[in-house]
Tab-separated table of N, CA and C in Angstrom:
chain	number	residue	atom	x	y	z
A	532	MET	N	28.857	-0.317	-11.012
A	532	MET	CA	27.896	0.408	-10.667
A	532	MET	C	27.940	1.260	-9.261
A	533	THR	N	27.573	2.373	-9.107
A	533	THR	CA	27.564	2.946	-7.888
A	533	THR	C	26.291	2.601	-7.241
A	534	ASN	N	26.108	3.014	-5.779
A	534	ASN	CA	25.016	2.677	-5.100
A	534	ASN	C	23.624	3.278	-5.772
A	535	ASN	N	23.860	4.651	-6.149
A	535	ASN	CA	22.744	5.306	-6.496
A	535	ASN	C	22.361	4.709	-7.797
A	536	GLU	N	23.261	4.040	-8.908
A	536	GLU	CA	22.455	3.392	-9.893
A	536	GLU	C	22.087	2.100	-9.970
A	537	GLU	N	22.442	1.625	-8.793
A	537	GLU	CA	21.775	0.294	-8.423
A	537	GLU	C	20.535	0.563	-7.744
A	538	GLU	N	20.193	1.511	-6.897
A	538	GLU	CA	18.842	2.222	-6.335
A	538	GLU	C	18.119	2.494	-7.541
A	539	GLU	N	18.526	3.119	-8.585
A	539	GLU	CA	17.625	3.489	-9.709
A	539	GLU	C	17.155	2.281	-10.238
A	540	ASP	N	17.954	1.380	-10.366
A	540	ASP	CA	17.662	0.143	-11.333
A	540	ASP	C	16.295	-0.773	-10.440
A	541	GLN	N	16.615	-0.550	-9.276
A	541	GLN	CA	15.784	-1.468	-8.335
A	541	GLN	C	14.348	-0.738	-8.134
A	542	LYS	N	14.193	0.495	-8.542
A	542	LYS	CA	12.853	1.206	-8.445
A	542	LYS	C	12.137	0.963	-9.529
A	543	SER	N	10.766	0.610	-9.249
A	543	SER	CA	9.605	0.172	-10.109
A	543	SER	C	9.334	1.444	-10.828
A	544	PRO	N	8.701	1.297	-11.816
A	544	PRO	CA	7.844	2.594	-12.690
A	544	PRO	C	6.705	3.269	-11.773
A	545	SER	N	6.091	2.359	-10.835
A	545	SER	CA	5.116	3.116	-9.732
A	545	SER	C	5.788	3.768	-8.950
A	546	ASP	N	7.150	3.513	-8.485
A	546	ASP	CA	7.916	4.374	-7.632
A	546	ASP	C	7.978	5.857	-8.414
A	547	LYS	N	8.612	5.496	-9.535
A	547	LYS	CA	9.130	6.774	-10.205
A	547	LYS	C	8.082	7.729	-10.386
A	548	TYR	N	6.644	7.321	-10.819
A	548	TYR	CA	5.618	8.135	-11.114
A	548	TYR	C	4.951	8.743	-9.592
A	549	LYS	N	5.183	7.805	-8.497
A	549	LYS	CA	4.746	8.287	-7.259
A	549	LYS	C	5.541	9.380	-6.819
A	550	GLY	N	6.812	9.366	-7.043
A	550	GLY	CA	7.853	10.412	-6.731
A	550	GLY	C	7.770	11.733	-7.514
A	551	GLU	N	7.267	11.492	-8.909
A	551	GLU	CA	6.822	12.733	-9.633
A	551	GLU	C	5.377	13.338	-9.098
A	552	ALA	N	4.698	12.568	-8.712
A	552	ALA	CA	2.997	13.180	-7.931
A	552	ALA	C	3.533	13.924	-7.004
A	553	LEU	N	4.461	13.357	-6.040
A	553	LEU	CA	4.711	13.774	-4.628
A	553	LEU	C	5.387	15.231	-5.112
A	554	ASN	N	6.467	15.389	-5.805
A	554	ASN	CA	6.950	16.525	-6.318
A	554	ASN	C	5.908	17.594	-6.874
A	555	ALA	N	5.126	17.063	-7.665
A	555	ALA	CA	3.958	18.175	-8.360
A	555	ALA	C	3.328	18.617	-7.257
A	556	TYR	N	2.664	17.774	-6.106
A	556	TYR	CA	2.032	18.342	-5.017
A	556	TYR	C	2.617	19.085	-4.018
A	557	ARG	N	3.998	19.103	-3.764
A	557	ARG	CA	4.926	19.813	-3.062
A	557	ARG	C	5.111	21.130	-3.829
A	558	ALA	N	5.238	21.191	-5.051
A	558	ALA	CA	5.499	22.460	-6.001
A	558	ALA	C	3.893	23.312	-5.856
A	559	PHE	N	2.694	22.594	-6.075
A	559	PHE	CA	1.654	23.266	-5.905
A	559	PHE	C	1.236	23.760	-4.210
A	560	ASP	N	1.718	22.994	-3.454
A	560	ASP	CA	1.757	23.508	-1.979
A	560	ASP	C	2.822	24.600	-1.894
A	561	GLU	N	3.963	24.752	-2.519
A	561	GLU	CA	4.877	25.866	-2.150
A	561	GLU	C	4.404	27.083	-2.922
A	562	VAL	N	3.628	26.780	-4.105
A	562	VAL	CA	3.355	28.172	-4.654
A	562	VAL	C	2.117	28.714	-3.817
A	563	LEU	N	1.317	27.958	-3.103
A	563	LEU	CA	-0.064	28.407	-2.505
A	563	LEU	C	0.345	28.809	-1.109
A	564	LYS	N	1.589	28.497	-0.283
A	564	LYS	CA	1.615	28.631	0.820
A	564	LYS	C	1.429	30.329	1.137
A	565	VAL	N	0.654	30.656	2.142
A	565	VAL	CA	0.550	32.105	2.654
A	565	VAL	C	1.760	32.340	3.521
A	566	ARG	N	2.270	33.226	3.115
A	566	ARG	CA	3.528	33.937	3.779
A	566	ARG	C	3.078	35.016	4.862
A	567	LYS	N	4.016	35.522	5.303
A	567	LYS	CA	3.913	36.613	6.031
A	567	LYS	C	3.590	37.729	5.668
A	568	GLY	N	4.346	38.225	4.594
A	568	GLY	CA	4.308	39.472	3.778
A	568	GLY	C	3.470	39.659	3.010
A	569	ASP	N	2.449	38.812	2.573
A	569	ASP	CA	1.644	38.650	1.330
A	569	ASP	C	0.697	39.921	1.485
A	570	HIS	N	0.314	40.252	0.608
A	570	HIS	CA	-1.113	41.230	1.009
A	570	HIS	C	-2.490	40.545	0.875
A	571	PHE	N	-3.437	41.321	1.554
A	571	PHE	CA	-4.805	40.584	1.822
A	571	PHE	C	-5.165	39.850	0.435
A	572	ALA	N	-5.148	40.472	-0.622
A	572	ALA	CA	-5.838	39.865	-1.941
A	572	ALA	C	-4.784	38.755	-2.212
A	573	VAL	N	-3.522	38.557	-2.254
A	573	VAL	CA	-2.840	37.520	-2.568
A	573	VAL	C	-3.324	36.309	-1.611
A	574	LYS	N	-3.390	36.619	-0.340
A	574	LYS	CA	-3.654	35.885	0.522
A	574	LYS	C	-5.032	35.140	0.286
A	575	VAL	N	-6.258	35.868	-0.330
A	575	VAL	CA	-7.219	35.336	-0.483
A	575	VAL	C	-7.250	34.447	-1.861
A	576	LEU	N	-6.376	34.910	-2.927
A	576	LEU	CA	-6.228	34.207	-4.142
A	576	LEU	C	-5.299	32.960	-3.802
A	577	LYS	N	-4.562	32.810	-2.834
A	577	LYS	CA	-3.886	31.713	-2.517
A	577	LYS	C	-4.963	30.609	-1.732
A	578	VAL	N	-5.624	31.079	-0.843
A	578	VAL	CA	-6.519	30.007	-0.131
A	578	VAL	C	-7.588	29.674	-1.115
A	579	THR	N	-8.105	30.701	-2.191
A	579	THR	CA	-8.836	30.069	-3.177
A	579	THR	C	-8.421	29.113	-4.080
A	580	GLY	N	-7.186	29.123	-4.358
A	580	GLY	CA	-6.610	28.165	-5.304
A	580	GLY	C	-6.222	27.091	-4.588
A	581	ARG	N	-6.052	27.098	-3.467
A	581	ARG	CA	-5.455	25.644	-2.634
A	581	ARG	C	-7.067	25.012	-2.427
A	582	VAL	N	-8.443	25.689	-2.024
A	582	VAL	CA	-9.546	25.175	-2.239
A	582	VAL	C	-9.840	24.470	-3.373
A	583	LEU	N	-9.771	25.108	-4.591
A	583	LEU	CA	-10.012	24.793	-5.984
A	583	LEU	C	-8.965	23.630	-6.222
A	584	GLY	N	-7.801	23.616	-6.146
A	584	GLY	CA	-6.686	22.427	-6.274
A	584	GLY	C	-7.351	21.247	-5.456
A	585	ILE	N	-7.469	21.492	-4.172
A	585	ILE	CA	-8.016	20.110	-3.314
A	585	ILE	C	-9.090	19.390	-3.928
A	586	THR	N	-10.242	20.387	-4.365
A	586	THR	CA	-11.598	20.149	-5.027
A	586	THR	C	-11.235	19.202	-6.131
A	587	LEU	N	-10.421	19.842	-7.030
A	587	LEU	CA	-10.265	18.983	-8.095
A	587	LEU	C	-9.354	17.842	-8.016
A	588	PHE	N	-8.528	17.683	-7.226
A	588	PHE	CA	-7.851	16.577	-6.908
A	588	PHE	C	-9.006	15.559	-6.488
A	589	ILE	N	-9.837	15.762	-5.489
A	589	ILE	CA	-10.833	14.812	-5.001
A	589	ILE	C	-11.926	14.739	-6.392
A	590	LEU	N	-12.125	15.278	-7.067
A	590	LEU	CA	-13.089	15.136	-8.210
A	590	LEU	C	-12.329	14.235	-9.203
A	591	LEU	N	-11.080	14.303	-9.559
A	591	LEU	CA	-10.580	13.472	-10.441
A	591	LEU	C	-10.110	11.979	-9.747
A	592	SER	N	-10.149	12.105	-8.490
A	592	SER	CA	-9.413	10.556	-7.968
A	592	SER	C	-10.286	9.597	-8.494
A	593	PRO	N	-11.892	9.571	-8.568
A	593	PRO	CA	-12.447	8.464	-8.864
A	593	PRO	C	-11.972	7.854	-10.576
A	594	LEU	N	-11.778	8.890	-11.254
A	594	LEU	CA	-11.245	8.906	-12.682
A	594	LEU	C	-9.734	7.748	-12.774
A	595	VAL	N	-8.999	8.534	-12.096
A	595	VAL	CA	-7.621	7.885	-11.683
A	595	VAL	C	-7.883	6.459	-11.165
A	596	MET	N	-8.760	6.381	-10.115
A	596	MET	CA	-8.896	4.593	-9.930
A	596	MET	C	-9.602	4.070	-11.135
A	597	ILE	N	-10.453	4.495	-11.596
A	597	ILE	CA	-11.211	3.443	-12.847
A	597	ILE	C	-10.215	3.372	-13.808
A	598	GLY	N	-9.189	4.360	-14.119
A	598	GLY	CA	-8.003	3.978	-15.083
A	598	GLY	C	-7.155	3.111	-14.701
A	599	LEU	N	-6.664	2.937	-13.206
A	599	LEU	CA	-5.990	2.277	-12.564
A	599	LEU	C	-6.704	0.662	-12.771
A	600	PHE	N	-7.924	0.643	-12.340
A	600	PHE	CA	-8.743	-0.742	-12.543
A	600	PHE	C	-8.686	-1.151	-14.154
A	601	LEU	N	-8.772	-0.117	-15.119
A	601	LEU	CA	-8.901	-0.597	-16.472
A	601	LEU	C	-7.575	-0.899	-16.895
A	602	ALA	N	-6.380	-0.517	-16.372
A	602	ALA	CA	-4.866	-1.125	-16.612
A	602	ALA	C	-4.640	-2.046	-16.057
A	603	PHE	N	-5.161	-2.563	-15.011
A	603	PHE	CA	-4.985	-3.935	-14.315
A	603	PHE	C	-5.831	-4.835	-15.100
A	604	ILE	N	-7.041	-4.797	-15.438
A	604	ILE	CA	-7.674	-5.522	-16.157
A	604	ILE	C	-6.904	-5.880	-17.560
A	605	ALA	N	-6.464	-4.814	-18.381
A	605	ALA	CA	-5.823	-4.878	-19.688
A	605	ALA	C	-4.562	-5.790	-19.441
A	606	ALA	N	-3.620	-5.521	-18.501
A	606	ALA	CA	-2.480	-6.253	-18.054
A	606	ALA	C	-2.800	-7.848	-18.011
A	607	SER	N	-3.761	-8.159	-17.353
A	607	SER	CA	-4.022	-9.407	-17.241
A	607	SER	C	-4.481	-10.441	-18.010
């Protein structure tokens, strides 16, 4: 096996999902990044989308925590 295959085998499932979550956030951040050539209306939409997205992440975080808590209870 190569080094990359060995590293893939050593990664836990949580590392895999953590990486996917990080990639999703980076994609979200890249789409809503305000650029120099954007028109005013596009800038307003991007800032509004960013505020709504962050608000949604904050509102969903307790549900994720409850889900993880229940998953750990079920696993034990």
